[in-house]
Amino acid sequence: MKIILKNILLISLSIILAVSLCFCADSDTNSVVSDSNNEIESDNTTSENNSSEDVTGSENSSVIGTTSSENGDTTISTTSPSTPTTSETVNNNGNHTITATYEWHPGLPNEDVFYDLSVRVDNSPVNVSSYTITSKVAGVKVTNHTGRVTLPYSVRAAGKPIVVTVKHESGASCDVSIPCFKWTQTFNDDFNGTELDRTKWKEHWYLTNVAPADASSYQVIDRAKPAKDCYTVSDGKLNMFIKAEPTYDTANKIKYLYSECCLDTAGRFEQTFGLFQARVASAKFSGINTAFWLLPKGSYSKFYTNFLTEDPRYGLAEIDIYESSVAFGSYNRRTFAISEHFYDYTNNYKAGHKRSAYYKLNDDITNFHTYSCIWTADALYYYVNNKFIRSSVGLQTESADGREITPAYMIVDVSLYLDNAWVGKRDFKASDLPIAGYVDWARAYKFN
């Protein structure tokens, strides 16, 4: 009997081990992929109404798309990030039809852009070895064994569509027209010198840091609010500080124990559509949000850059290109967030829709990385270190009641929240203050 029980126990343990190994193998199938430049992780997780594209970039910039709750816990969804662009269908030999699809994005200035084509003949996918891709446009690079078309900026800079031809071995062929943008720079600040350029930036808003006579009667809140003197410009960068200096809301009789930095370009630089980008390094401690974002000009929640196509009562009132805390991603120090905030202007401007996703670099967010967003009439496109990671579609410029969209301006800031709020539990000591987040440069471009 002992031998039988022993054998049963051994068999049970073997089954458990085998199941565990199968589960791990299945997980690992989607956990690591590689390309010609680097090996990158991918858990293929996305947020509701959002998704992500696994990319490999320069500066150790590979990205994972994830969603998180505000404490960094991961959730999973599988919503597609965008709808691929489809070529026209051509029946060259009268017997077969062919279509080619790819996910379009505009691409950044002075950067190569590649698109991977997916080809179907008679509505069935075909192997890449069964067709060829050609182009009559000089400079277009085609990698036929992968179905990739690469467009250098020298080709795209004409601002005209580039046509490539896909021909299948059956004789069916189709032309694929790829829209191209020409970029013109409209804003630049490299933060050289020793003073903030006030022709470009101002305080987004601020409270006084001078204690009023009745400060002892104020309600005390253990977080920060913007103050005027919480930044410096030195060594070619903007230094944005969290300081252990109180700020005072005299209108509401509130004393905040800390001060923080928030700067914007409102009234100095505003633009409808185009590219907005900044090279940012996040603050090194938890409990702090370092951010780069866009707001439409006008009262918050009442002016918009776009409207939801599925329900144009919802206006897009805030585009968070980059929000970060070292607490995101279960404190892996590599995770940042992208968010879009929509408000229902027919229901007292109530917040009613949000798109957000968390992404993970393979490098610390406290190092400098470049975060970019291209705003168009019907979509937003996001890049990290010049590599495309996300498209957010289903947008339009028409509201439900005929109101117009509004130009947007840029904001950079560091913010200290209540302890253990959405940016994590504070892990700094009093001696660590002031704490800084940094901006190396900020730029904007128009397209045509």
Short mmCIF file of C-alpha atoms in Angstrom, two decimals:
data_model
loop_
_atom_site.label_atom_id
_atom_site.label_comp_id
_atom_site.label_asym_id
_atom_site.label_seq_id
_atom_site.Cartn_x
_atom_site.Cartn_y
_atom_site.Cartn_z
CA MET A 1 0.00 0.00 0.00
CA LYS A 2 2.83 2.40 0.83
CA ILE A 3 4.39 1.74 -2.57
CA ILE A 4 1.05 2.38 -4.31
CA LEU A 5 0.52 5.63 -2.42
CA LYS A 6 4.07 6.67 -3.19
CA ASN A 7 3.55 6.00 -6.89
CA ILE A 8 0.26 7.92 -6.89
CA LEU A 9 1.98 10.88 -5.20
CA LEU A 10 4.82 10.83 -7.73
CA ILE A 11 2.37 10.70 -10.65
CA SER A 12 0.36 13.60 -9.20
CA LEU A 13 3.46 15.71 -8.74
CA SER A 14 4.55 14.95 -12.31
CA ILE A 15 1.16 16.03 -13.67
CA ILE A 16 1.26 19.29 -11.68
CA LEU A 17 4.80 19.98 -12.89
CA ALA A 18 3.86 19.27 -16.50
CA VAL A 19 0.84 21.57 -16.34
CA SER A 20 2.96 24.30 -14.78
CA LEU A 21 5.59 23.96 -17.47
CA CYS A 22 2.95 24.11 -20.19
CA PHE A 23 1.44 27.24 -18.64
CA CYS A 24 4.85 28.89 -18.43
CA ALA A 25 5.68 27.91 -21.99
CA ASP A 26 2.39 29.36 -23.17
CA SER A 27 3.08 32.58 -21.30
CA ASP A 28 6.59 32.78 -22.64
CA THR A 29 5.31 32.53 -26.19
CA ASN A 30 4.10 36.11 -25.87
CA SER A 31 6.69 37.37 -23.42
CA VAL A 32 9.73 37.78 -25.62
CA VAL A 33 9.99 38.63 -29.29
CA SER A 34 12.95 39.80 -31.30
CA ASP A 35 13.67 41.86 -34.36
CA SER A 36 16.74 42.98 -36.22
CA ASN A 37 17.72 45.53 -33.60
CA ASN A 38 17.02 44.13 -30.19
CA GLU A 39 15.15 41.64 -28.06
CA ILE A 40 12.03 43.07 -26.51
CA GLU A 41 9.38 41.92 -24.10
CA SER A 42 5.70 41.81 -24.97
CA ASP A 43 2.76 40.83 -22.84
CA ASN A 44 0.28 42.13 -25.44
CA THR A 45 -1.96 43.62 -22.76
CA THR A 46 -4.09 46.65 -23.46
CA SER A 47 -6.66 48.90 -21.88
CA GLU A 48 -10.31 49.15 -22.78
CA ASN A 49 -10.70 50.98 -26.10
CA ASN A 50 -6.93 50.99 -26.37
CA SER A 51 -3.99 48.84 -27.22
CA SER A 52 -0.30 49.01 -27.82
CA GLU A 53 2.27 48.10 -30.41
CA ASP A 54 5.45 46.35 -29.33
CA VAL A 55 8.43 48.22 -30.70
CA THR A 56 12.17 48.28 -30.49
CA GLY A 57 13.76 51.69 -30.35
CA SER A 58 16.98 53.50 -29.83
CA GLU A 59 18.19 54.47 -26.36
CA ASN A 60 16.97 51.17 -24.87
CA SER A 61 13.45 52.24 -25.69
CA SER A 62 11.58 49.01 -26.32
CA VAL A 63 8.05 49.30 -25.05
CA ILE A 64 5.43 47.00 -23.66
CA GLY A 65 1.78 47.93 -23.82
CA THR A 66 -0.04 47.30 -20.56
CA THR A 67 -2.92 48.68 -18.65
CA SER A 68 -2.83 49.34 -14.96
CA SER A 69 -5.07 50.50 -12.24
CA GLU A 70 -3.79 53.54 -10.43
CA ASN A 71 -1.74 51.41 -8.05
CA GLY A 72 0.08 49.74 -10.92
CA ASP A 73 -1.77 46.41 -11.00
CA THR A 74 -2.07 45.00 -14.50
CA THR A 75 -5.34 44.14 -16.23
CA ILE A 76 -5.82 42.60 -19.65
CA SER A 77 -7.93 43.36 -22.71
CA THR A 78 -7.48 42.75 -26.43
CA THR A 79 -8.97 45.75 -28.20
CA SER A 80 -7.24 46.67 -31.46
CA PRO A 81 -5.38 50.00 -31.37
CA SER A 82 -6.40 51.08 -34.84
CA THR A 83 -7.91 50.04 -38.12
CA PRO A 84 -5.36 49.09 -40.81
CA THR A 85 -5.39 51.05 -44.03
CA THR A 86 -6.61 48.98 -46.99
CA SER A 87 -5.45 49.41 -50.56
CA GLU A 88 -7.81 49.45 -53.48
CA THR A 89 -8.56 46.06 -54.99
CA VAL A 90 -7.50 45.38 -58.58
CA ASN A 91 -8.55 42.46 -60.83
CA ASN A 92 -5.68 42.44 -63.28
CA ASN A 93 -6.24 39.03 -64.80
CA GLY A 94 -9.98 38.86 -64.28
CA ASN A 95 -9.72 35.74 -62.13
CA HIS A 96 -8.40 36.90 -58.77
CA THR A 97 -8.77 39.79 -56.38
CA ILE A 98 -6.00 41.09 -54.15
CA THR A 99 -5.96 43.43 -51.17
CA ALA A 100 -3.08 44.74 -49.09
CA THR A 101 -3.45 46.22 -45.60
CA TYR A 102 -1.08 47.98 -43.25
CA GLU A 103 -1.30 50.12 -40.13
CA TRP A 104 -0.58 53.68 -41.16
CA HIS A 105 0.97 56.33 -38.96
CA PRO A 106 2.45 59.67 -40.05
CA GLY A 107 6.06 59.17 -38.95
CA LEU A 108 8.32 61.78 -37.36
CA PRO A 109 10.51 64.45 -38.98
CA ASN A 110 13.91 63.24 -40.19
CA GLU A 111 13.09 59.61 -39.39
CA ASP A 112 12.56 56.55 -41.56
CA VAL A 113 9.08 55.03 -41.39
CA PHE A 114 8.27 51.41 -42.15
CA TYR A 115 4.97 49.69 -42.88
CA ASP A 116 4.44 45.93 -42.88
CA LEU A 117 1.98 44.87 -45.57
CA SER A 118 -0.47 42.01 -45.13
CA VAL A 119 -1.73 40.60 -48.44
CA ARG A 120 -4.86 38.58 -49.19
CA VAL A 121 -5.80 36.98 -52.51
CA ASP A 122 -9.44 36.02 -53.06
CA ASN A 123 -9.93 37.03 -49.41
CA SER A 124 -7.41 34.47 -48.11
CA PRO A 125 -4.02 35.38 -46.60
CA VAL A 126 -1.03 34.45 -48.75
CA ASN A 127 2.60 33.80 -47.89
CA VAL A 128 5.02 36.67 -48.35
CA SER A 129 7.06 34.52 -50.76
CA SER A 130 4.14 34.48 -53.22
CA TYR A 131 4.18 38.20 -54.05
CA THR A 132 6.58 41.04 -54.72
CA ILE A 133 6.46 44.71 -53.80
CA THR A 134 7.91 47.38 -56.09
CA SER A 135 7.89 51.16 -56.31
CA LYS A 136 8.86 53.60 -59.03
CA VAL A 137 9.70 56.26 -56.43
CA ALA A 138 13.43 56.68 -55.87
CA GLY A 139 14.53 56.07 -52.31
CA VAL A 140 11.72 53.71 -51.29
CA LYS A 141 13.15 50.60 -49.64
CA VAL A 142 11.36 47.27 -50.04
CA THR A 143 12.18 44.13 -48.05
CA ASN A 144 10.30 41.49 -50.01
CA HIS A 145 11.02 38.54 -47.75
CA THR A 146 9.18 40.31 -44.91
CA GLY A 147 6.69 42.45 -46.83
CA ARG A 148 8.09 45.65 -45.34
CA VAL A 149 8.12 49.04 -47.08
CA THR A 150 10.47 51.67 -45.62
CA LEU A 151 10.11 55.36 -46.48
CA PRO A 152 13.04 57.62 -45.55
CA TYR A 153 12.12 61.18 -44.60
CA SER A 154 13.91 62.38 -47.74
CA VAL A 155 11.12 60.62 -49.66
CA ARG A 156 8.26 61.62 -47.35
CA ALA A 157 9.36 65.28 -47.16
CA ALA A 158 7.66 66.03 -50.48
CA GLY A 159 4.35 65.61 -48.64
CA LYS A 160 2.86 63.51 -51.44
CA PRO A 161 1.48 59.94 -51.32
CA ILE A 162 3.96 57.20 -52.16
CA VAL A 163 2.61 54.36 -54.32
CA VAL A 164 3.93 50.81 -54.14
CA THR A 165 2.66 47.93 -56.25
CA VAL A 166 1.96 44.48 -54.86
CA LYS A 167 1.93 41.70 -57.47
CA HIS A 168 0.94 38.13 -56.64
CA GLU A 169 2.23 35.08 -58.51
CA SER A 170 -1.35 34.53 -59.81
CA GLY A 171 -1.00 37.76 -61.79
CA ALA A 172 -3.32 39.83 -59.57
CA SER A 173 -1.85 43.12 -58.42
CA CYS A 174 -2.85 46.25 -56.58
CA ASP A 175 -1.39 49.69 -55.90
CA VAL A 176 -0.99 50.79 -52.30
CA SER A 177 -0.97 54.55 -51.74
CA ILE A 178 0.80 55.63 -48.55
CA PRO A 179 0.05 59.20 -47.35
CA CYS A 180 3.13 61.23 -46.37
CA PHE A 181 3.57 64.34 -44.23
CA LYS A 182 6.06 67.12 -44.69
CA TRP A 183 6.99 68.65 -41.34
CA THR A 184 7.74 72.30 -40.52
CA GLN A 185 9.01 73.19 -37.05
CA THR A 186 6.86 75.73 -35.20
CA PHE A 187 8.28 75.62 -31.65
CA ASN A 188 11.62 74.79 -30.08
CA ASP A 189 13.18 75.27 -26.66
CA ASP A 190 16.48 73.59 -25.83
CA PHE A 191 16.58 75.31 -22.41
CA ASN A 192 20.00 76.79 -23.05
CA GLY A 193 21.06 79.65 -20.82
CA THR A 194 20.16 80.30 -17.21
CA GLU A 195 16.63 81.74 -17.40
CA LEU A 196 13.25 80.41 -18.50
CA ASP A 197 12.25 81.88 -21.87
CA ARG A 198 9.05 83.68 -20.93
CA THR A 199 8.20 84.32 -24.55
CA LYS A 200 7.56 80.54 -24.65
CA TRP A 201 6.55 79.49 -21.12
CA LYS A 202 4.64 80.73 -18.10
CA GLU A 203 3.30 79.25 -14.86
CA HIS A 204 0.23 77.16 -15.71
CA TRP A 205 -1.27 78.52 -12.49
CA TYR A 206 0.17 78.99 -9.03
CA LEU A 207 -0.58 79.73 -5.41
CA THR A 208 1.34 82.08 -3.17
CA ASN A 209 4.10 80.68 -1.00
CA VAL A 210 3.97 83.70 1.28
CA ALA A 211 2.20 82.81 4.53
CA PRO A 212 -0.86 85.03 5.19
CA ALA A 213 -1.42 86.48 8.64
CA ASP A 214 -4.17 83.98 9.42
CA ALA A 215 -2.31 80.89 8.11
CA SER A 216 -2.61 79.14 11.47
CA SER A 217 -6.36 78.80 10.88
CA TYR A 218 -6.00 77.17 7.44
CA GLN A 219 -6.89 73.57 6.70
CA VAL A 220 -3.64 71.64 6.16
CA ILE A 221 -3.32 69.19 3.25
CA ASP A 222 -0.25 66.99 2.89
CA ARG A 223 0.40 67.45 -0.81
CA ALA A 224 1.80 70.06 -3.21
CA LYS A 225 0.39 72.84 -5.38
CA PRO A 226 2.22 74.94 -7.99
CA ALA A 227 4.32 77.89 -6.87
CA LYS A 228 6.28 80.46 -8.85
CA ASP A 229 9.84 79.60 -7.87
CA CYS A 230 9.90 75.83 -8.39
CA TYR A 231 12.12 75.61 -11.46
CA THR A 232 15.55 76.58 -12.73
CA VAL A 233 17.23 76.44 -16.15
CA SER A 234 20.80 75.15 -16.16
CA ASP A 235 23.13 72.80 -18.04
CA GLY A 236 20.82 72.83 -21.06
CA LYS A 237 17.71 71.57 -19.26
CA LEU A 238 14.65 72.67 -17.33
CA ASN A 239 14.74 71.51 -13.71
CA MET A 240 11.25 71.19 -12.19
CA PHE A 241 11.14 70.87 -8.39
CA ILE A 242 9.03 69.52 -5.58
CA LYS A 243 9.97 71.62 -2.55
CA ALA A 244 9.29 71.39 1.18
CA GLU A 245 7.81 74.88 1.08
CA PRO A 246 4.12 75.46 1.82
CA THR A 247 1.71 77.00 -0.67
CA TYR A 248 -1.42 78.85 0.40
CA ASP A 249 -4.85 78.88 -1.20
CA THR A 250 -6.12 82.07 0.42
CA ALA A 251 -9.52 81.91 -1.29
CA ASN A 252 -10.33 78.55 0.27
CA LYS A 253 -8.20 78.85 3.42
CA ILE A 254 -6.01 75.83 2.60
CA LYS A 255 -2.33 75.32 3.34
CA TYR A 256 -0.50 72.75 1.22
CA LEU A 257 2.71 71.50 2.82
CA TYR A 258 4.71 71.39 -0.41
CA SER A 259 5.16 73.36 -3.63
CA GLU A 260 5.61 72.04 -7.16
CA CYS A 261 6.29 73.15 -10.75
CA CYS A 262 3.78 73.42 -13.59
CA LEU A 263 4.59 75.40 -16.77
CA ASP A 264 2.67 75.85 -20.02
CA THR A 265 2.88 77.59 -23.41
CA ALA A 266 -0.68 79.03 -23.32
CA GLY A 267 -0.82 82.45 -24.93
CA ARG A 268 2.76 81.97 -26.17
CA PHE A 269 2.37 78.93 -28.40
CA GLU A 270 -0.85 77.15 -29.38
CA GLN A 271 -1.47 74.99 -32.43
CA THR A 272 -4.22 73.01 -34.13
CA PHE A 273 -2.97 69.58 -35.26
CA GLY A 274 0.67 68.60 -35.64
CA LEU A 275 3.48 67.01 -33.66
CA PHE A 276 4.26 67.78 -30.03
CA GLN A 277 7.30 66.22 -28.35
CA ALA A 278 9.58 66.56 -25.36
CA ARG A 279 12.62 64.80 -23.97
CA VAL A 280 11.89 64.15 -20.31
CA ALA A 281 13.43 62.43 -17.27
CA SER A 282 11.09 61.48 -14.47
CA ALA A 283 11.55 62.28 -10.78
CA LYS A 284 13.40 59.51 -8.94
CA PHE A 285 10.93 58.98 -6.08
CA SER A 286 7.47 57.47 -5.77
CA GLY A 287 4.45 59.61 -4.99
CA ILE A 288 5.41 62.09 -7.72
CA ASN A 289 4.04 62.42 -11.25
CA THR A 290 6.30 63.84 -13.98
CA ALA A 291 4.21 64.74 -17.02
CA PHE A 292 4.09 66.18 -20.55
CA TRP A 293 0.59 66.90 -21.84
CA LEU A 294 -1.69 69.00 -24.04
CA LEU A 295 -4.73 71.10 -23.20
CA PRO A 296 -7.08 72.85 -25.63
CA LYS A 297 -7.23 76.60 -25.11
CA GLY A 298 -10.12 77.64 -22.85
CA SER A 299 -11.81 76.52 -19.64
CA TYR A 300 -10.94 72.97 -18.68
CA SER A 301 -13.46 70.31 -19.78
CA LYS A 302 -15.36 72.84 -21.93
CA PHE A 303 -13.03 73.07 -24.96
CA TYR A 304 -11.81 70.19 -27.09
CA THR A 305 -9.23 68.97 -29.59
CA ASN A 306 -11.52 66.27 -31.06
CA PHE A 307 -14.82 64.51 -30.50
CA LEU A 308 -15.60 60.81 -30.22
CA THR A 309 -16.93 59.47 -33.51
CA GLU A 310 -19.05 56.87 -31.73
CA ASP A 311 -20.67 59.59 -29.59
CA PRO A 312 -19.73 63.17 -30.56
CA ARG A 313 -21.23 64.58 -27.36
CA TYR A 314 -17.89 63.64 -25.80
CA GLY A 315 -15.09 66.14 -26.34
CA LEU A 316 -11.39 65.39 -25.85
CA ALA A 317 -10.27 67.90 -23.22
CA GLU A 318 -6.86 66.54 -22.16
CA ILE A 319 -4.13 64.54 -23.92
CA ASP A 320 -1.54 63.07 -21.55
CA ILE A 321 1.39 62.18 -23.79
CA TYR A 322 3.50 61.12 -20.83
CA GLU A 323 2.68 60.62 -17.16
CA SER A 324 5.10 58.75 -14.97
CA SER A 325 5.94 57.54 -11.50
CA VAL A 326 8.56 55.07 -10.41
CA ALA A 327 5.66 53.30 -8.65
CA PHE A 328 3.97 52.36 -11.92
CA GLY A 329 4.38 48.77 -13.09
CA SER A 330 4.73 47.46 -9.54
CA TYR A 331 7.70 49.74 -8.97
CA ASN A 332 9.72 48.48 -11.91
CA ARG A 333 10.84 52.11 -12.62
CA ARG A 334 10.22 51.64 -16.35
CA THR A 335 6.49 52.25 -16.78
CA PHE A 336 4.65 55.36 -17.95
CA ALA A 337 1.07 56.16 -18.92
CA ILE A 338 -0.73 57.66 -21.91
CA SER A 339 -4.27 58.96 -21.33
CA GLU A 340 -7.04 60.82 -23.14
CA HIS A 341 -9.87 62.43 -21.17
CA PHE A 342 -13.31 63.04 -22.68
CA TYR A 343 -16.17 65.12 -21.25
CA ASP A 344 -19.88 65.12 -22.03
CA TYR A 345 -20.78 68.73 -22.77
CA THR A 346 -24.49 67.82 -22.83
CA ASN A 347 -24.36 66.53 -19.24
CA ASN A 348 -22.86 69.42 -17.27
CA TYR A 349 -19.40 68.68 -18.72
CA LYS A 350 -19.21 65.44 -16.81
CA ALA A 351 -16.16 63.21 -17.27
CA GLY A 352 -17.61 60.21 -19.01
CA HIS A 353 -14.97 58.52 -21.11
CA LYS A 354 -11.26 57.85 -20.77
CA ARG A 355 -8.72 56.03 -22.88
CA SER A 356 -5.52 55.05 -21.11
CA ALA A 357 -2.74 52.52 -21.25
CA TYR A 358 0.54 51.92 -19.46
CA TYR A 359 3.76 51.20 -21.35
CA LYS A 360 7.06 49.81 -20.15
CA LEU A 361 10.49 50.85 -21.39
CA ASN A 362 13.46 48.55 -21.03
CA ASP A 363 15.26 51.46 -19.39
CA ASP A 364 14.63 53.54 -16.27
CA ILE A 365 12.10 56.36 -16.71
CA THR A 366 14.39 58.59 -14.64
CA ASN A 367 16.72 58.63 -17.64
CA PHE A 368 15.92 60.91 -20.59
CA HIS A 369 13.52 59.58 -23.23
CA THR A 370 11.69 61.35 -26.04
CA TYR A 371 7.88 61.25 -25.95
CA SER A 372 5.89 62.39 -28.99
CA CYS A 373 2.27 62.74 -30.06
CA ILE A 374 0.89 63.56 -33.49
CA TRP A 375 -2.58 65.08 -33.36
CA THR A 376 -4.71 64.85 -36.53
CA ALA A 377 -8.37 65.42 -37.32
CA ASP A 378 -9.30 61.78 -36.75
CA ALA A 379 -6.57 60.16 -34.62
CA LEU A 380 -3.64 60.50 -32.22
CA TYR A 381 -0.32 58.75 -32.83
CA TYR A 382 2.28 58.19 -30.10
CA TYR A 383 6.02 57.53 -30.29
CA VAL A 384 8.78 56.82 -27.79
CA ASN A 385 12.36 57.57 -28.75
CA ASN A 386 11.14 58.05 -32.34
CA LYS A 387 9.49 54.61 -32.51
CA PHE A 388 5.75 54.27 -33.13
CA ILE A 389 3.93 52.58 -30.23
CA ARG A 390 0.24 53.48 -30.36
CA SER A 391 -2.59 54.93 -32.40
CA SER A 392 -5.86 56.15 -30.94
CA VAL A 393 -8.56 56.33 -33.60
CA GLY A 394 -12.29 56.96 -33.74
CA LEU A 395 -11.98 60.74 -33.46
CA GLN A 396 -13.44 63.57 -35.52
CA THR A 397 -13.60 67.36 -35.58
CA GLU A 398 -17.42 67.56 -35.69
CA SER A 399 -19.34 67.72 -32.43
CA ALA A 400 -22.98 66.78 -31.94
CA ASP A 401 -24.03 70.45 -31.86
CA GLY A 402 -21.69 72.15 -34.33
CA ARG A 403 -19.07 73.52 -31.94
CA GLU A 404 -15.49 73.88 -33.16
CA ILE A 405 -12.25 72.33 -31.95
CA THR A 406 -9.66 74.49 -30.19
CA PRO A 407 -5.87 74.93 -30.60
CA ALA A 408 -3.81 73.17 -27.92
CA TYR A 409 -0.82 74.20 -25.83
CA MET A 410 1.88 72.19 -24.08
CA ILE A 411 2.35 71.63 -20.34
CA VAL A 412 5.29 70.15 -18.38
CA ASP A 413 5.16 69.54 -14.65
CA VAL A 414 6.05 67.55 -11.55
CA SER A 415 3.26 66.98 -9.04
CA LEU A 416 3.22 65.56 -5.51
CA TYR A 417 -0.02 63.83 -4.55
CA LEU A 418 -1.42 62.54 -1.29
CA ASP A 419 0.65 59.68 0.05
CA ASN A 420 -0.25 56.32 -1.55
CA ALA A 421 -2.44 57.95 -4.20
CA TRP A 422 -2.42 56.85 -7.86
CA VAL A 423 1.31 57.61 -8.25
CA GLY A 424 2.27 55.40 -5.33
CA LYS A 425 3.44 55.56 -1.77
CA ARG A 426 6.09 58.17 -1.05
CA ASP A 427 9.55 56.71 -0.61
CA PHE A 428 11.56 59.90 -0.12
CA LYS A 429 12.88 61.47 3.07
CA ALA A 430 12.82 65.13 4.03
CA SER A 431 16.54 65.29 3.28
CA ASP A 432 15.83 64.24 -0.35
CA LEU A 433 13.95 67.47 -1.05
CA PRO A 434 13.95 69.34 -3.33
CA ILE A 435 13.20 66.55 -5.82
CA ALA A 436 13.42 67.24 -9.55
CA GLY A 437 12.05 66.06 -12.86
CA TYR A 438 13.78 67.33 -15.99
CA VAL A 439 13.01 68.46 -19.55
CA ASP A 440 15.93 68.46 -21.99
CA TRP A 441 13.95 70.08 -24.80
CA ALA A 442 10.42 70.60 -26.18
CA ARG A 443 9.39 70.94 -29.84
CA ALA A 444 6.37 71.20 -32.10
CA TYR A 445 5.81 70.83 -35.85
CA LYS A 446 3.04 71.43 -38.37
CA PHE A 447 2.40 69.01 -41.23
CA ASN A 448 1.34 69.52 -44.81
#
